[in-house]
mmCIF file of C-alpha atoms in Angstrom:
data_model
loop_
_atom_site.group_PDB
_atom_site.id
_atom_site.type_symbol
_atom_site.label_atom_id
_atom_site.label_comp_id
_atom_site.label_asym_id
_atom_site.label_seq_id
_atom_site.Cartn_x
_atom_site.Cartn_y
_atom_site.Cartn_z
ATOM 1 C CA UNK A 1 111.809 90.982 108.809
ATOM 2 C CA UNK A 2 109.226 90.023 106.222
ATOM 3 C CA UNK A 3 107.280 86.772 106.573
ATOM 4 C CA UNK A 4 105.538 85.278 103.545
ATOM 5 C CA UNK A 5 103.038 82.487 103.965
ATOM 6 C CA UNK A 6 101.698 80.487 101.039
ATOM 7 C CA UNK A 7 98.690 78.186 100.741
ATOM 8 C CA UNK A 8 97.901 75.515 99.805
ATOM 9 C CA UNK A 9 101.089 73.468 99.842
ATOM 10 C CA UNK A 10 99.640 71.032 97.297
ATOM 11 C CA UNK A 11 96.879 71.512 94.765
ATOM 12 C CA UNK A 12 95.376 69.083 92.258
ATOM 13 C CA UNK A 13 92.982 70.250 89.567
ATOM 14 C CA UNK A 14 91.409 68.727 86.501
ATOM 15 C CA UNK A 15 92.692 69.927 83.182
ATOM 16 C CA UNK A 16 90.706 72.969 82.105
ATOM 17 C CA UNK A 17 89.782 73.999 85.637
ATOM 18 C CA UNK A 18 91.175 77.047 87.430
ATOM 19 C CA UNK A 19 93.843 77.045 90.138
ATOM 20 C CA UNK A 20 94.271 79.675 92.829
ATOM 21 C CA UNK A 21 97.287 80.041 95.108
ATOM 22 C CA UNK A 22 97.296 82.555 97.944
ATOM 23 C CA UNK A 23 100.079 84.334 99.796
ATOM 24 C CA UNK A 24 100.151 86.723 102.714
ATOM 25 C CA UNK A 25 102.956 89.015 103.763
ATOM 26 C CA UNK A 26 103.680 90.864 106.972
ATOM 27 C CA UNK A 27 105.731 93.946 106.060
ATOM 28 C CA UNK A 28 103.607 96.775 104.686
ATOM 29 C CA UNK A 29 106.770 98.268 103.147
ATOM 30 C CA UNK A 30 106.955 95.412 100.624
ATOM 31 C CA UNK A 31 106.072 96.786 97.221
ATOM 32 C CA UNK A 32 106.987 94.146 94.655
ATOM 33 C CA UNK A 33 105.442 90.690 94.432
ATOM 34 C CA UNK A 34 106.714 88.194 91.852
ATOM 35 C CA UNK A 35 105.528 84.662 91.216
ATOM 36 C CA UNK A 36 107.884 81.931 90.087
ATOM 37 C CA UNK A 37 107.321 78.537 88.509
ATOM 38 C CA UNK A 38 109.866 75.841 89.239
ATOM 39 C CA UNK A 39 109.811 72.543 87.412
ATOM 40 C CA UNK A 40 111.574 69.571 88.927
ATOM 41 C CA UNK A 41 115.336 70.016 88.835
ATOM 42 C CA UNK A 42 115.129 73.391 87.119
ATOM 43 C CA UNK A 43 115.619 76.997 88.125
ATOM 44 C CA UNK A 44 112.741 79.211 89.295
ATOM 45 C CA UNK A 45 111.349 81.220 86.412
ATOM 46 C CA UNK A 46 109.312 84.390 86.733
ATOM 47 C CA UNK A 47 105.798 83.991 85.386
ATOM 48 C CA UNK A 48 104.144 87.220 86.516
ATOM 49 C CA UNK A 49 104.735 90.041 88.959
ATOM 50 C CA UNK A 50 102.802 92.919 90.451
ATOM 51 C CA UNK A 51 103.781 96.179 92.097
ATOM 52 C CA UNK A 52 102.026 97.778 95.009
ATOM 53 C CA UNK A 53 100.513 100.556 92.922
ATOM 54 C CA UNK A 54 98.481 98.030 90.912
ATOM 55 C CA UNK A 55 95.604 95.856 92.116
ATOM 56 C CA UNK A 56 95.519 93.303 89.354
ATOM 57 C CA UNK A 57 97.607 92.171 86.426
ATOM 58 C CA UNK A 58 96.826 89.615 83.763
ATOM 59 C CA UNK A 59 98.925 87.795 81.189
ATOM 60 C CA UNK A 60 96.934 85.363 79.058
ATOM 61 C CA UNK A 61 95.833 82.538 81.383
ATOM 62 C CA UNK A 62 97.679 83.881 84.399
ATOM 63 C CA UNK A 63 96.563 86.710 86.662
ATOM 64 C CA UNK A 64 97.716 88.105 89.967
ATOM 65 C CA UNK A 65 95.688 90.184 92.403
ATOM 66 C CA UNK A 66 96.998 92.267 95.282
ATOM 67 C CA UNK A 67 95.166 93.527 98.337
ATOM 68 C CA UNK A 68 97.530 95.906 100.118
ATOM 69 C CA UNK A 69 95.170 96.554 102.984
ATOM 70 C CA UNK A 70 94.877 92.886 103.832
ATOM 71 C CA UNK A 71 98.492 92.203 102.811
ATOM 72 C CA UNK A 72 97.690 89.315 100.558
ATOM 73 C CA UNK A 73 98.160 88.472 96.909
ATOM 74 C CA UNK A 74 96.969 85.584 94.794
ATOM 75 C CA UNK A 75 97.897 83.770 91.617
ATOM 76 C CA UNK A 76 95.095 82.650 89.340
ATOM 77 C CA UNK A 77 95.634 80.182 86.513
ATOM 78 C CA UNK A 78 92.676 79.573 84.229
ATOM 79 C CA UNK A 79 92.135 76.750 81.741
ATOM 80 C CA UNK A 80 94.906 74.736 83.332
ATOM 81 C CA UNK A 81 96.998 72.415 81.187
ATOM 82 C CA UNK A 82 99.222 69.462 82.173
ATOM 83 C CA UNK A 83 102.310 71.576 81.438
ATOM 84 C CA UNK A 84 101.227 73.945 84.224
ATOM 85 C CA UNK A 85 102.164 71.182 86.690
ATOM 86 C CA UNK A 86 105.088 72.497 88.760
ATOM 87 C CA UNK A 87 105.911 74.127 92.082
ATOM 88 C CA UNK A 88 104.872 77.757 92.299
ATOM 89 C CA UNK A 89 106.499 80.246 94.676
ATOM 90 C CA UNK A 90 105.333 83.682 95.654
ATOM 91 C CA UNK A 91 107.763 86.287 96.926
ATOM 92 C CA UNK A 92 107.717 89.759 98.451
ATOM 93 C CA UNK A 93 110.344 92.447 98.239
ATOM 94 C CA UNK A 94 110.821 96.043 99.265
ATOM 95 C CA UNK A 95 112.495 97.892 96.478
ATOM 96 C CA UNK A 96 114.218 94.835 95.069
ATOM 97 C CA UNK A 97 116.371 94.387 98.148
ATOM 98 C CA UNK A 98 115.829 91.135 100.005
ATOM 99 C CA UNK A 99 113.295 88.792 98.451
ATOM 100 C CA UNK A 100 111.266 86.650 100.835
ATOM 101 C CA UNK A 101 109.766 83.512 99.352
ATOM 102 C CA UNK A 102 106.779 81.441 100.320
ATOM 103 C CA UNK A 103 107.180 77.732 100.920
ATOM 104 C CA UNK A 104 105.740 76.772 97.553
ATOM 105 C CA UNK A 105 102.640 75.133 96.115
ATOM 106 C CA UNK A 106 102.953 71.905 94.196
ATOM 107 C CA UNK A 107 100.345 72.072 91.442
ATOM 108 C CA UNK A 108 99.277 68.923 89.621
ATOM 109 C CA UNK A 109 97.003 69.216 86.603
ATOM 110 C CA UNK A 110 95.255 65.925 85.939
ATOM 111 C CA UNK A 111 94.629 65.248 82.248
ATOM 112 C CA UNK B 1 123.827 81.983 76.454
ATOM 113 C CA UNK B 2 123.064 85.361 77.986
ATOM 114 C CA UNK B 3 121.390 84.041 81.139
ATOM 115 C CA UNK B 4 122.750 83.585 84.631
ATOM 116 C CA UNK B 5 125.241 80.735 84.837
ATOM 117 C CA UNK B 6 126.589 78.849 87.831
ATOM 118 C CA UNK B 7 129.501 76.464 88.264
ATOM 119 C CA UNK B 8 129.812 73.733 89.205
ATOM 120 C CA UNK B 9 126.318 72.343 88.760
ATOM 121 C CA UNK B 10 126.943 69.576 91.269
ATOM 122 C CA UNK B 11 129.433 69.209 94.100
ATOM 123 C CA UNK B 12 129.966 66.291 96.444
ATOM 124 C CA UNK B 13 132.328 66.878 99.314
ATOM 125 C CA UNK B 14 133.258 65.382 102.630
ATOM 126 C CA UNK B 15 132.364 67.022 105.885
ATOM 127 C CA UNK B 16 135.002 69.527 106.931
ATOM 128 C CA UNK B 17 136.152 70.397 103.403
ATOM 129 C CA UNK B 18 135.875 73.843 101.866
ATOM 130 C CA UNK B 19 133.877 74.456 98.701
ATOM 131 C CA UNK B 20 133.570 77.440 96.383
ATOM 132 C CA UNK B 21 130.801 78.157 93.907
ATOM 133 C CA UNK B 22 130.780 80.686 91.113
ATOM 134 C CA UNK B 23 127.963 82.738 89.639
ATOM 135 C CA UNK B 24 128.090 84.754 86.426
ATOM 136 C CA UNK B 25 125.120 87.120 86.250
ATOM 137 C CA UNK B 26 123.521 88.632 83.175
ATOM 138 C CA UNK B 27 126.174 91.065 82.004
ATOM 139 C CA UNK B 28 124.344 94.359 82.460
ATOM 140 C CA UNK B 29 122.832 93.418 85.819
ATOM 141 C CA UNK B 30 124.216 95.350 88.769
ATOM 142 C CA UNK B 31 122.636 93.372 91.589
ATOM 143 C CA UNK B 32 123.406 89.772 92.453
ATOM 144 C CA UNK B 33 121.743 87.544 95.042
ATOM 145 C CA UNK B 34 122.613 84.230 96.635
ATOM 146 C CA UNK B 35 119.948 81.878 97.940
ATOM 147 C CA UNK B 36 119.849 78.424 99.470
ATOM 148 C CA UNK B 37 117.021 76.044 98.666
ATOM 149 C CA UNK B 38 116.312 72.761 100.382
ATOM 150 C CA UNK B 39 113.862 70.146 99.181
ATOM 151 C CA UNK B 40 110.268 71.263 99.468
ATOM 152 C CA UNK B 41 111.139 74.800 100.488
ATOM 153 C CA UNK B 42 111.325 78.140 98.802
ATOM 154 C CA UNK B 43 114.645 79.880 98.205
ATOM 155 C CA UNK B 44 116.082 81.379 101.405
ATOM 156 C CA UNK B 45 117.948 84.649 101.039
ATOM 157 C CA UNK B 46 121.636 84.530 101.968
ATOM 158 C CA UNK B 47 123.176 87.768 100.725
ATOM 159 C CA UNK B 48 123.171 90.279 97.906
ATOM 160 C CA UNK B 49 125.558 92.639 96.158
ATOM 161 C CA UNK B 50 125.039 95.954 94.461
ATOM 162 C CA UNK B 51 127.932 96.068 92.034
ATOM 163 C CA UNK B 52 130.907 94.991 94.182
ATOM 164 C CA UNK B 53 129.411 96.056 97.524
ATOM 165 C CA UNK B 54 127.845 93.404 99.736
ATOM 166 C CA UNK B 55 124.799 95.226 101.082
ATOM 167 C CA UNK B 56 123.061 92.691 103.247
ATOM 168 C CA UNK B 57 123.641 89.283 104.776
ATOM 169 C CA UNK B 58 121.089 86.952 106.260
ATOM 170 C CA UNK B 59 121.460 85.541 109.753
ATOM 171 C CA UNK B 60 121.559 82.197 107.920
ATOM 172 C CA UNK B 61 124.979 83.157 106.622
ATOM 173 C CA UNK B 62 127.215 81.919 109.412
ATOM 174 C CA UNK B 63 130.887 82.840 109.663
ATOM 175 C CA UNK B 64 131.703 79.711 107.661
ATOM 176 C CA UNK B 65 130.084 81.338 104.626
ATOM 177 C CA UNK B 66 131.689 84.159 102.685
ATOM 178 C CA UNK B 67 130.732 85.750 99.413
ATOM 179 C CA UNK B 68 132.580 88.123 97.151
ATOM 180 C CA UNK B 69 131.955 90.053 93.972
ATOM 181 C CA UNK B 70 135.360 91.641 93.468
ATOM 182 C CA UNK B 71 134.825 93.497 90.208
ATOM 183 C CA UNK B 72 131.079 93.828 90.256
ATOM 184 C CA UNK B 73 130.677 91.053 87.725
ATOM 185 C CA UNK B 74 130.899 87.379 88.751
ATOM 186 C CA UNK B 75 130.514 86.332 92.375
ATOM 187 C CA UNK B 76 131.834 83.480 94.484
ATOM 188 C CA UNK B 77 130.294 81.832 97.517
ATOM 189 C CA UNK B 78 132.656 79.886 99.758
ATOM 190 C CA UNK B 79 131.646 77.520 102.508
ATOM 191 C CA UNK B 80 134.403 76.563 104.924
ATOM 192 C CA UNK B 81 134.409 73.426 107.080
ATOM 193 C CA UNK B 82 131.277 72.098 105.418
ATOM 194 C CA UNK B 83 128.661 70.343 107.517
ATOM 195 C CA UNK B 84 125.992 67.870 106.424
ATOM 196 C CA UNK B 85 123.371 70.531 107.061
ATOM 197 C CA UNK B 86 124.927 72.617 104.287
ATOM 198 C CA UNK B 87 123.618 70.133 101.726
ATOM 199 C CA UNK B 88 121.233 72.102 99.540
ATOM 200 C CA UNK B 89 120.816 73.790 96.184
ATOM 201 C CA UNK B 90 122.618 77.132 96.069
ATOM 202 C CA UNK B 91 120.948 79.523 93.673
ATOM 203 C CA UNK B 92 122.253 82.763 92.280
ATOM 204 C CA UNK B 93 120.028 85.434 90.769
ATOM 205 C CA UNK B 94 120.655 88.810 89.192
ATOM 206 C CA UNK B 95 118.672 91.903 88.351
ATOM 207 C CA UNK B 96 119.111 95.423 87.057
ATOM 208 C CA UNK B 97 118.271 97.971 89.707
ATOM 209 C CA UNK B 98 117.471 101.381 88.390
ATOM 210 C CA UNK B 99 115.860 99.925 85.308
ATOM 211 C CA UNK B 100 112.148 99.574 84.686
ATOM 212 C CA UNK B 101 111.784 96.240 86.468
ATOM 213 C CA UNK B 102 113.144 94.486 89.502
ATOM 214 C CA UNK B 103 112.731 91.049 88.043
ATOM 215 C CA UNK B 104 115.245 88.515 89.259
ATOM 216 C CA UNK B 105 116.636 85.964 86.868
ATOM 217 C CA UNK B 106 117.875 82.780 88.451
ATOM 218 C CA UNK B 107 120.780 80.592 87.514
ATOM 219 C CA UNK B 108 120.482 76.795 87.327
ATOM 220 C CA UNK B 109 121.948 76.360 90.798
ATOM 221 C CA UNK B 110 124.773 74.365 92.333
ATOM 222 C CA UNK B 111 123.629 71.262 94.164
ATOM 223 C CA UNK B 112 125.873 70.542 97.143
ATOM 224 C CA UNK B 113 125.984 67.211 98.923
ATOM 225 C CA UNK B 114 128.091 66.973 102.053
ATOM 226 C CA UNK B 115 128.878 63.408 103.072
#
C-alpha cells in the first residue's frame, strides 16, 4: 500500500517568516494530495489540495507544490501568523479511495 | 448544521464492553470513511463505503470491529469486546465522488477511552 512520510515533525517560526512542510509518497498511482490543518481538540480541516496534473497551486498565503517524478509534495505558508499554529497533515489518495496520512507537523508561530 | 456530525462525542467504557458510534455525513455525499487517530499521529484509514457498499477495510480493522451504512446515509461503527488499545479518536469523513472534487470533510470525532 501507499506510505506517506512527513517532515519535520515540529516546526517553530517567527511571525512573518515562511514555513515549509514536506511529504513523500510511495505509490505512483496516487493522484490527489490534500493538506489538512488540525487545531487542538478539533477536526482536521482541508486547507489546500493538488491533483497530479498540476505542479503548483496557490491560495493567498498558502501554496502547495508537487513533483510527481520525485514523488514529493510540499506545503508553503508565507507571512505566518500566530493563528497558523496547529498540526498540519498531508495525505495521498488514488482516486479518492483510501487516504493515507502523514504523521503530522506541529507548527508554532512565535509572535 | 450541514456538516458531518458524529455521536457521541465522548465515550468511556470498561474493557470488554461493546460500543457503537454513529456518523451522519453531509447529505449529498455518497462516500463515507472511518478513521482512527491516536495522539500525535495522523488519521489511520479503517474502512470506507460507497453508498451502502463497504468497499475496503484496513488490516487495522480486526474482527472485533464492524461498520455498516444500511441505507447509504448514516453509518455506524461498532467495537466489540473493547480493549485498552482501542482508546483513540474515531473520525468519520464524507465526500462526493463523481463530483468536481474529492475533498473529504471530517466530523468532530468520537473520543473513546477504554478503562
